[in-house]
PDB file of C-alpha atoms in Angstrom:
ATOM      1  CA  MET A  51     112.444 114.868 119.020  1.00 36.00           C
ATOM      2  CA  THR A  52     109.534 112.513 120.121  1.00 36.00           C
ATOM      3  CA  LEU A  53     106.228 114.230 120.498  1.00 42.00           C
ATOM      4  CA  ALA A  54     104.079 113.235 123.289  1.00 40.00           C
ATOM      5  CA  PHE A  55     100.504 112.646 121.366  1.00 44.00           C
ATOM      6  CA  ILE A  56      97.809 111.936 124.447  1.00 46.00           C
ATOM      7  CA  ALA A  57      95.431 109.668 122.822  1.00 51.00           C
ATOM      8  CA  PRO A  58      91.740 110.977 123.644  1.00 52.00           C
ATOM      9  CA  GLU A  59      88.927 108.811 125.606  1.00 56.00           C
ATOM     10  CA  PRO A  60      86.902 106.742 123.197  1.00 55.00           C
ATOM     11  CA  SER A  61      83.850 108.507 124.344  1.00 58.00           C
ATOM     12  CA  SER A  62      86.057 112.037 123.441  1.00 78.00           C
ATOM     13  CA  PRO A  63      84.666 114.597 120.657  1.00 90.00           C
ATOM     14  CA  PRO A  64      86.666 115.265 117.915  1.00 95.00           C
ATOM     15  CA  ARG A  65      89.588 117.359 118.064  1.00 97.00           C
ATOM     16  CA  PHE A  66      90.665 119.842 115.327  1.00 98.00           C
ATOM     17  CA  TRP A  67      94.382 119.877 113.478  1.00 98.00           C
ATOM     18  CA  ALA A  68      95.582 122.004 111.050  1.00 98.00           C
ATOM     19  CA  VAL A  69      98.265 120.790 108.542  1.00 98.00           C
ATOM     20  CA  ILE A  70     100.035 123.015 106.791  1.00 98.00           C
ATOM     21  CA  PRO A  71     101.870 121.639 103.257  1.00 98.00           C
ATOM     22  CA  CYS A  72     105.425 123.256 103.513  1.00 96.00           C
ATOM     23  CA  ALA A  73     107.621 121.338 101.445  1.00 93.00           C
ATOM     24  CA  GLY A  74     107.325 123.220  97.803  1.00 76.00           C
ATOM     25  CA  VAL A  75     109.670 126.147  96.819  1.00 63.00           C
ATOM     26  CA  GLY A  76     107.231 128.351  94.797  1.00 52.00           C
ATOM     27  CA  ALA A  77     108.349 128.024  91.339  1.00 48.00           C
ATOM     28  CA  ARG A  78     106.198 130.791  89.829  1.00 48.00           C
ATOM     29  CA  ALA A  79     107.585 133.415  93.006  1.00 48.00           C
ATOM     30  CA  MET A  80     111.193 132.405  92.338  1.00 48.00           C
ATOM     31  CA  ALA A  81     110.883 132.513  88.325  1.00 48.00           C
ATOM     32  CA  ALA A  82     111.438 136.157  88.253  1.00 50.00           C
ATOM     33  CA  GLY A  83     114.703 136.338  90.302  1.00 51.00           C
ATOM     34  CA  ALA A  84     113.723 139.003  92.227  1.00 50.00           C
ATOM     35  CA  LEU A  85     113.826 136.937  95.443  1.00 60.00           C
ATOM     36  CA  GLU A  86     116.285 135.355  97.777  1.00 64.00           C
ATOM     37  CA  PRO A  87     117.552 132.206  95.364  1.00 65.00           C
ATOM     38  CA  SER A  88     118.462 129.985  98.461  1.00 71.00           C
ATOM     39  CA  LEU A  89     115.170 130.420 100.105  1.00 89.00           C
ATOM     40  CA  PRO A  90     111.817 128.592  98.963  1.00 91.00           C
ATOM     41  CA  LYS A  91     108.984 130.840  98.723  1.00 92.00           C
ATOM     42  CA  GLN A  92     107.351 130.026 102.384  1.00 95.00           C
ATOM     43  CA  TYR A  93     110.677 131.047 103.669  1.00 96.00           C
ATOM     44  CA  GLN A  94     111.240 134.161 101.892  1.00 94.00           C
ATOM     45  CA  PRO A  95     111.262 137.266 104.174  1.00 94.00           C
ATOM     46  CA  LEU A  96     107.807 139.686 104.374  1.00 94.00           C
ATOM     47  CA  LEU A  97     107.934 142.492 107.195  1.00 91.00           C
ATOM     48  CA  GLY A  98     110.870 141.333 108.759  1.00 90.00           C
ATOM     49  CA  GLN A  99     109.797 137.650 109.057  1.00 93.00           C
ATOM     50  CA  PRO A 100     109.874 134.464 106.863  1.00 95.00           C
ATOM     51  CA  LEU A 101     106.224 134.460 105.282  1.00 96.00           C
ATOM     52  CA  VAL A 102     105.035 131.231 106.864  1.00 97.00           C
ATOM     53  CA  LEU A 103     105.298 132.595 110.374  1.00 96.00           C
ATOM     54  CA  HIS A 104     102.511 135.020 108.940  1.00 96.00           C
ATOM     55  CA  THR A 105     100.702 131.995 108.330  1.00 97.00           C
ATOM     56  CA  LEU A 106     101.191 130.049 111.539  1.00 97.00           C
ATOM     57  CA  ALA A 107     100.460 133.373 113.200  1.00 95.00           C
ATOM     58  CA  ALA A 108      96.779 133.193 112.583  1.00 96.00           C
ATOM     59  CA  PHE A 109      96.744 129.828 113.745  1.00 97.00           C
ATOM     60  CA  ALA A 110      98.527 130.117 116.493  1.00 96.00           C
ATOM     61  CA  ALA A 111      95.769 132.120 118.121  1.00 95.00           C
ATOM     62  CA  VAL A 112      93.066 129.585 117.248  1.00 97.00           C
ATOM     63  CA  PRO A 113      91.872 127.789 120.553  1.00 96.00           C
ATOM     64  CA  GLN A 114      89.993 125.211 119.025  1.00 97.00           C
ATOM     65  CA  LEU A 115      93.385 123.362 117.629  1.00 98.00           C
ATOM     66  CA  ALA A 116      94.727 120.713 119.540  1.00 97.00           C
ATOM     67  CA  GLY A 117      97.750 121.281 117.483  1.00 97.00           C
ATOM     68  CA  THR A 118      99.554 122.450 113.719  1.00 98.00           C
ATOM     69  CA  LEU A 119     101.641 120.300 111.871  1.00 98.00           C
ATOM     70  CA  VAL A 120     104.134 122.068 109.171  1.00 98.00           C
ATOM     71  CA  ALA A 121     104.610 119.236 106.619  1.00 98.00           C
ATOM     72  CA  VAL A 122     108.099 120.036 105.490  1.00 97.00           C
ATOM     73  CA  ALA A 123     110.752 118.282 103.130  1.00 96.00           C
ATOM     74  CA  SER A 124     112.954 116.022 104.017  1.00 95.00           C
ATOM     75  CA  GLY A 125     116.058 117.717 105.434  1.00 95.00           C
ATOM     76  CA  ASP A 126     114.148 120.854 106.014  1.00 96.00           C
ATOM     77  CA  ASP A 127     115.289 122.670 109.476  1.00 96.00           C
ATOM     78  CA  PHE A 128     114.585 125.633 108.414  1.00 96.00           C
ATOM     79  CA  LEU A 129     111.941 126.327 111.266  1.00 96.00           C
ATOM     80  CA  ALA A 130     113.962 124.783 113.773  1.00 96.00           C
ATOM     81  CA  ALA A 131     115.919 128.322 114.356  1.00 95.00           C
ATOM     82  CA  TYR A 132     111.996 129.610 115.386  1.00 95.00           C
ATOM     83  CA  PRO A 133     111.124 127.079 118.112  1.00 93.00           C
ATOM     84  CA  SER A 134     107.202 127.471 119.258  1.00 93.00           C
ATOM     85  CA  SER A 135     104.654 125.324 121.316  1.00 93.00           C
ATOM     86  CA  ARG A 136     102.001 126.471 118.492  1.00 93.00           C
ATOM     87  CA  TYR A 137     103.522 124.491 116.021  1.00 97.00           C
ATOM     88  CA  PHE A 138     105.660 121.431 115.117  1.00 97.00           C
ATOM     89  CA  THR A 139     107.439 120.106 111.935  1.00 97.00           C
ATOM     90  CA  VAL A 140     107.491 116.766 110.327  1.00 97.00           C
ATOM     91  CA  PRO A 141     109.527 115.986 107.178  1.00 97.00           C
ATOM     92  CA  CYS A 142     106.900 114.135 105.494  1.00 97.00           C
ATOM     93  CA  GLY A 143     106.897 116.211 102.401  1.00 95.00           C
ATOM     94  CA  GLY A 144     106.518 114.506  98.633  1.00 94.00           C
ATOM     95  CA  PRO A 145     106.578 115.442  94.878  1.00 93.00           C
ATOM     96  CA  SER A 146     102.885 116.889  94.883  1.00 94.00           C
ATOM     97  CA  ARG A 147     100.776 118.767  97.243  1.00 94.00           C
ATOM     98  CA  ALA A 148      98.696 115.694  97.608  1.00 96.00           C
ATOM     99  CA  GLN A 149     101.636 113.575  98.830  1.00 97.00           C
ATOM    100  CA  THR A 150     102.679 115.437 101.415  1.00 97.00           C
ATOM    101  CA  VAL A 151      99.273 116.463 102.703  1.00 98.00           C
ATOM    102  CA  LEU A 152      98.851 112.094 102.572  1.00 98.00           C
ATOM    103  CA  GLY A 153     102.031 112.359 104.337  1.00 98.00           C
ATOM    104  CA  ALA A 154     100.766 114.693 107.319  1.00 98.00           C
ATOM    105  CA  LEU A 155      97.631 112.973 107.665  1.00 98.00           C
ATOM    106  CA  ARG A 156      99.098 109.746 108.202  1.00 98.00           C
ATOM    107  CA  ALA A 157     101.653 111.459 110.645  1.00 98.00           C
ATOM    108  CA  LEU A 158      98.975 112.522 112.789  1.00 98.00           C
ATOM    109  CA  LEU A 159      97.522 109.060 113.126  1.00 98.00           C
ATOM    110  CA  GLN A 160     100.574 108.033 113.997  1.00 96.00           C
ATOM    111  CA  ARG A 161     101.024 110.243 116.852  1.00 94.00           C
ATOM    112  CA  GLY A 162      97.225 109.731 118.287  1.00 95.00           C
ATOM    113  CA  ALA A 163      94.934 111.303 116.211  1.00 97.00           C
ATOM    114  CA  GLN A 164      91.748 109.678 115.535  1.00 97.00           C
ATOM    115  CA  ALA A 165      89.872 109.131 112.544  1.00 97.00           C
ATOM    116  CA  ASP A 166      86.741 111.219 112.923  1.00 97.00           C
ATOM    117  CA  ASP A 167      89.130 114.532 113.924  1.00 98.00           C
ATOM    118  CA  TRP A 168      88.918 117.251 112.074  1.00 98.00           C
ATOM    119  CA  VAL A 169      91.732 118.933 109.909  1.00 98.00           C
ATOM    120  CA  LEU A 170      92.017 122.621 108.349  1.00 98.00           C
ATOM    121  CA  VAL A 171      94.542 122.209 105.324  1.00 98.00           C
ATOM    122  CA  HIS A 172      96.018 125.209 105.057  1.00 98.00           C
ATOM    123  CA  ASP A 173      98.532 126.906 102.182  1.00 98.00           C
ATOM    124  CA  ALA A 174     101.545 128.282 103.638  1.00 97.00           C
ATOM    125  CA  ALA A 175     101.742 130.652 101.310  1.00 96.00           C
ATOM    126  CA  ARG A 176      98.183 132.040 102.257  1.00 97.00           C
ATOM    127  CA  CYS A 177      99.906 134.430 105.005  1.00 97.00           C
ATOM    128  CA  LEU A 178      96.540 136.875 105.128  1.00 97.00           C
ATOM    129  CA  VAL A 179      94.283 134.302 106.329  1.00 97.00           C
ATOM    130  CA  THR A 180      92.902 135.650 110.156  1.00 96.00           C
ATOM    131  CA  SER A 181      92.208 133.979 112.957  1.00 96.00           C
ATOM    132  CA  LEU A 182      88.449 134.903 113.075  1.00 97.00           C
ATOM    133  CA  GLN A 183      88.306 133.391 109.312  1.00 98.00           C
ATOM    134  CA  ILE A 184      89.508 130.207 110.667  1.00 98.00           C
ATOM    135  CA  GLU A 185      87.081 129.990 113.483  1.00 98.00           C
ATOM    136  CA  THR A 186      84.409 130.857 111.599  1.00 98.00           C
ATOM    137  CA  LEU A 187      85.348 127.777 109.494  1.00 98.00           C
ATOM    138  CA  ILE A 188      85.353 125.406 112.339  1.00 98.00           C
ATOM    139  CA  ALA A 189      81.875 126.798 113.364  1.00 98.00           C
ATOM    140  CA  GLU A 190      80.116 126.513 109.887  1.00 98.00           C
ATOM    141  CA  CYS A 191      81.772 123.051 109.102  1.00 98.00           C
ATOM    142  CA  GLN A 192      82.143 120.996 112.908  1.00 97.00           C
ATOM    143  CA  HIS A 193      78.554 119.490 112.623  1.00 97.00           C
ATOM    144  CA  ASP A 194      78.221 119.307 108.901  1.00 98.00           C
ATOM    145  CA  SER A 195      78.419 115.992 107.631  1.00 96.00           C
ATOM    146  CA  VAL A 196      81.003 116.655 104.918  1.00 98.00           C
ATOM    147  CA  GLY A 197      83.159 119.880 105.724  1.00 98.00           C
ATOM    148  CA  GLY A 198      83.907 122.175 103.944  1.00 98.00           C
ATOM    149  CA  LEU A 199      86.316 125.183 102.882  1.00 98.00           C
ATOM    150  CA  LEU A 200      87.196 129.056 102.614  1.00 98.00           C
ATOM    151  CA  ALA A 201      86.159 130.662  99.753  1.00 98.00           C
ATOM    152  CA  HIS A 202      85.353 134.047  98.249  1.00 97.00           C
ATOM    153  CA  LYS A 203      82.870 134.531  95.375  1.00 96.00           C
ATOM    154  CA  ILE A 204      84.154 136.018  91.831  1.00 95.00           C
ATOM    155  CA  PRO A 205      83.270 139.572  91.241  1.00 93.00           C
ATOM    156  CA  ASP A 206      85.012 139.986  88.139  1.00 95.00           C
ATOM    157  CA  THR A 207      83.291 138.791  84.646  1.00 96.00           C
ATOM    158  CA  LEU A 208      84.633 135.706  83.519  1.00 96.00           C
ATOM    159  CA  LYS A 209      85.719 135.012  80.065  1.00 97.00           C
ATOM    160  CA  THR A 210      86.736 131.667  77.800  1.00 97.00           C
ATOM    161  CA  ALA A 211      89.713 132.416  75.005  1.00 97.00           C
ATOM    162  CA  VAL A 212      91.301 130.826  72.466  1.00 97.00           C
ATOM    163  CA  THR A 213      94.936 131.221  71.224  1.00 97.00           C
ATOM    164  CA  GLY A 214      95.716 131.598  67.338  1.00 94.00           C
ATOM    165  CA  PRO A 215      97.377 133.073  65.129  1.00 93.00           C
ATOM    166  CA  GLY A 216      96.089 136.879  65.946  1.00 92.00           C
ATOM    167  CA  GLY A 217      96.777 136.447  69.699  1.00 96.00           C
ATOM    168  CA  VAL A 218      94.571 135.218  72.591  1.00 97.00           C
ATOM    169  CA  ARG A 219      90.950 136.198  71.725  1.00 97.00           C
ATOM    170  CA  VAL A 220      87.806 136.120  73.722  1.00 97.00           C
ATOM    171  CA  VAL A 221      85.369 133.281  72.482  1.00 96.00           C
ATOM    172  CA  GLY A 222      82.637 133.668  75.057  1.00 97.00           C
ATOM    173  CA  THR A 223      81.450 135.000  78.614  1.00 97.00           C
ATOM    174  CA  LEU A 224      80.834 132.769  81.431  1.00 96.00           C
ATOM    175  CA  GLU A 225      78.225 133.547  83.847  1.00 95.00           C
ATOM    176  CA  ARG A 226      79.716 133.905  87.236  1.00 94.00           C
ATOM    177  CA  SER A 227      76.769 133.829  89.716  1.00 94.00           C
ATOM    178  CA  ASP A 228      77.883 130.453  90.581  1.00 95.00           C
ATOM    179  CA  LYS A 229      81.494 130.503  90.584  1.00 96.00           C
ATOM    180  CA  TRP A 230      83.726 130.754  93.282  1.00 97.00           C
ATOM    181  CA  LEU A 231      87.350 131.099  94.259  1.00 97.00           C
ATOM    182  CA  ALA A 232      89.048 128.142  96.155  1.00 98.00           C
ATOM    183  CA  GLN A 233      90.654 129.103  99.496  1.00 98.00           C
ATOM    184  CA  THR A 234      92.135 127.468 102.241  1.00 98.00           C
ATOM    185  CA  PRO A 235      91.826 126.388 104.653  1.00 98.00           C
ATOM    186  CA  GLN A 236      89.879 123.146 103.582  1.00 98.00           C
ATOM    187  CA  MET A 237      88.364 121.557 106.624  1.00 98.00           C
ATOM    188  CA  PHE A 238      87.270 117.376 106.113  1.00 98.00           C
ATOM    189  CA  ARG A 239      87.306 114.750 108.680  1.00 98.00           C
ATOM    190  CA  LEU A 240      91.054 112.660 108.777  1.00 98.00           C
ATOM    191  CA  GLU A 241      89.890 109.479 106.984  1.00 98.00           C
ATOM    192  CA  PRO A 242      87.678 110.433 104.468  1.00 98.00           C
ATOM    193  CA  LEU A 243      90.334 113.372 103.462  1.00 98.00           C
ATOM    194  CA  LEU A 244      92.986 110.370 103.449  1.00 98.00           C
ATOM    195  CA  HIS A 245      90.774 107.623 101.568  1.00 98.00           C
ATOM    196  CA  ALA A 246      89.559 110.535  99.106  1.00 98.00           C
ATOM    197  CA  LEU A 247      93.264 111.891  98.516  1.00 98.00           C
ATOM    198  CA  GLU A 248      94.784 108.144  98.608  1.00 98.00           C
ATOM    199  CA  LYS A 249      92.408 107.095  95.625  1.00 97.00           C
ATOM    200  CA  LEU A 250      92.356 110.482  93.098  1.00 97.00           C
ATOM    201  CA  GLY A 251      96.038 111.078  94.145  1.00 95.00           C
ATOM    202  CA  ASP A 252      98.570 114.161  92.732  1.00 95.00           C
ATOM    203  CA  ALA A 253      94.654 115.209  90.062  1.00 96.00           C
ATOM    204  CA  ALA A 254      93.741 116.687  93.223  1.00 97.00           C
ATOM    205  CA  THR A 255      94.736 120.510  93.055  1.00 94.00           C
ATOM    206  CA  ASP A 256      93.020 120.484  96.357  1.00 97.00           C
ATOM    207  CA  GLU A 257      91.290 118.522  99.347  1.00 98.00           C
ATOM    208  CA  ALA A 258      87.860 119.684  98.252  1.00 98.00           C
ATOM    209  CA  SER A 259      88.871 118.411  94.794  1.00 98.00           C
ATOM    210  CA  ALA A 260      89.714 114.849  96.248  1.00 98.00           C
ATOM    211  CA  MET A 261      85.923 114.914  98.657  1.00 98.00           C
ATOM    212  CA  GLU A 262      84.417 115.926  95.583  1.00 98.00           C
ATOM    213  CA  ALA A 263      85.699 113.399  93.689  1.00 98.00           C
ATOM    214  CA  ALA A 264      84.221 110.667  96.224  1.00 98.00           C
ATOM    215  CA  GLY A 265      80.968 112.045  95.778  1.00 98.00           C
ATOM    216  CA  HIS A 266      80.658 114.213  98.401  1.00 98.00           C
ATOM    217  CA  ARG A 267      79.702 118.362  98.158  1.00 98.00           C
ATOM    218  CA  PRO A 268      81.581 120.037 100.188  1.00 98.00           C
ATOM    219  CA  LYS A 269      80.474 123.458 102.219  1.00 98.00           C
ATOM    220  CA  LEU A 270      81.392 127.046 101.085  1.00 98.00           C
ATOM    221  CA  VAL A 271      82.233 129.274 103.428  1.00 98.00           C
ATOM    222  CA  ALA A 272      82.844 132.896 102.735  1.00 97.00           C
ATOM    223  CA  GLY A 273      86.501 134.194 103.121  1.00 97.00           C
ATOM    224  CA  GLY A 274      87.845 137.062 101.304  1.00 95.00           C
ATOM    225  CA  ALA A 275      89.612 138.811  98.917  1.00 96.00           C
ATOM    226  CA  GLN A 276      92.798 139.072 101.249  1.00 96.00           C
ATOM    227  CA  ASN A 277      93.291 135.794 101.828  1.00 97.00           C
ATOM    228  CA  PHE A 278      94.705 135.255  98.346  1.00 97.00           C
ATOM    229  CA  LYS A 279      97.804 132.628  98.067  1.00 96.00           C
ATOM    230  CA  VAL A 280     101.209 134.492  97.363  1.00 96.00           C
ATOM    231  CA  THR A 281     102.305 133.201  94.089  1.00 92.00           C
ATOM    232  CA  TYR A 282     103.730 135.772  92.504  1.00 90.00           C
ATOM    233  CA  PRO A 283     106.919 138.364  93.254  1.00 89.00           C
ATOM    234  CA  GLU A 284     104.413 141.182  93.308  1.00 92.00           C
ATOM    235  CA  ASP A 285     102.179 139.596  95.289  1.00 95.00           C
ATOM    236  CA  PHE A 286     104.856 139.799  98.448  1.00 95.00           C
ATOM    237  CA  ALA A 287     104.489 143.733  97.966  1.00 95.00           C
ATOM    238  CA  LEU A 288     100.832 143.589  98.081  1.00 96.00           C
ATOM    239  CA  ALA A 289     100.741 141.107 100.691  1.00 96.00           C
ATOM    240  CA  SER A 290     103.216 143.511 103.064  1.00 94.00           C
ATOM    241  CA  ALA A 291     100.867 146.783 102.742  1.00 94.00           C
ATOM    242  CA  VAL A 292      98.055 144.325 103.516  1.00 94.00           C
ATOM    243  CA  LEU A 293     100.244 143.137 106.770  1.00 93.00           C
ATOM    244  CA  ALA A 294     101.398 146.680 107.103  1.00 91.00           C
ATOM    245  CA  TYR A 295      97.857 148.201 106.873  1.00 90.00           C
ATOM    246  CA  ARG A 296      96.983 145.499 110.325  1.00 87.00           C
ATOM    247  CA  GLU A 297      99.467 147.383 111.955  1.00 72.00           C
ATOM    248  CA  GLY A 298     102.390 145.087 111.231  1.00 51.00           C
ATOM    249  CA  SER A 299     100.217 142.057 111.518  1.00 49.00           C
ATOM    250  CA  SER A 300     100.054 139.941 114.990  1.00 57.00           C
ATOM    251  CA  THR A 301     102.935 137.565 114.316  1.00 63.00           C
ATOM    252  CA  THR A 302     105.131 139.148 116.701  1.00 56.00           C
ATOM    253  CA  ALA A 303     102.442 139.001 119.300  1.00 61.00           C
ATOM    254  CA  ARG A 304     101.525 135.480 118.491  1.00 63.00           C
ATOM    255  CA  PHE A 305     105.063 134.148 118.834  1.00 62.00           C
ATOM    256  CA  GLY A 306     106.930 137.249 120.903  1.00 55.00           C
ATOM    257  CA  GLU A 307     109.871 137.687 119.924  1.00 48.00           C
ATOM    258  CA  LEU A 308     111.465 135.940 116.553  1.00 51.00           C
ATOM    259  CA  ALA A 309     114.440 136.181 116.328  1.00 46.00           C
ATOM    260  CA  PRO A 310     116.212 132.952 114.978  1.00 49.00           C
ATOM    261  CA  ALA A 311     117.105 130.730 117.872  1.00 45.00           C
ATOM    262  CA  LYS A 312     118.766 127.415 118.491  1.00 42.00           C
ATOM    263  CA  PRO A 313     115.854 124.862 119.345  1.00 37.00           C
ATOM    264  CA  GLU A 314     115.373 124.624 122.979  1.00 38.00           C
ATOM    265  CA  ARG A 315     115.788 120.491 123.919  1.00 34.00           C
ATOM    266  CA  GLY A 316     112.430 119.400 125.243  1.00 33.00           C
ATOM    267  CA  ASN A 317     110.381 122.126 123.734  1.00 32.00           C
ATOM    268  CA  ARG A 318     106.679 120.812 124.072  1.00 31.00           C
ATOM    269  CA  PHE A 319     104.265 121.039 121.281  1.00 32.00           C
ATOM    270  CA  PHE A 320     101.208 120.633 123.225  1.00 27.00           C
TER     271      PHE A 320
END
C-alpha cells in the first residue's frame, strides 16, 4: 500500500512524528520459555491484546502527532490483522535498534517529512507510557534547541561490584543525586538525529546517546516508575497489574474493537 503524505508548505511549523522500533524478538523475555515461543516479545498477549497495541494506544490519543510509524522486520505482517488509521507499518527493521530507527527516519523523509520535524522514538515494550507523559515531553521540548527524553530519577542506592572467587562483592557506593534512568519517548529533530545515528552506529544504546556523542545535551523530562520496559517474563505480570489497575487500560477505547481482522483496502493512515 502506498501512503499519501502531504508535504507541508515551506512556512509550515515543524510536525511531530512517532517512531516505534518493533523489529526485535526480545531474547531476554523469551529465554525462560514462559511465553509464546512463536511470537516476538512485542506481540505477546497482555490483558487480551498484543503488548504493542497498548503502547500504540497511548500514542493514538496524542493529537499533536502527524503520524506514528511502526518499524517492523521484513516479512512481518502481524499488525495487518489490527488495521488502524492511527499508525502505519514500514518493513525497515535492521539488525540493531540504531539501524531500525535509521530506516524509519529515512522512510519518513521519503514520505514527505521535513528535516526539522520532531521525531519521538519510543520502545515498543514500554507499554505503560501514558498520553499525558508524551504530551508533556512535547510541551517541554518543542522549543528546545536540542530536544530531550523522558527519564526517571534513581531512587535506590547504587553500588559498584567486582566478581571474584567469593562471588559478586560490593566495592563502592555511587552518588545518586545526579543519576537518571533513561526512558522513552526520546524527542529530537529528524535530520540531526539521523546524522547522529549514522555517525555513532550500533554503539548508540538509545537516541539520546547518539545526540550526546554529537556534542549535544538532551533535556531530561521527568517520566515515572511505571514507564518501564517489559524485558523479563516476570515484567508481564507487573505490566498486567498496572493496566488492570488503570481499569483495563485505554487500548480498547483508543482503537475500538481490536479483534484480528483482515486489512481493509484503502485504509487511510493520515
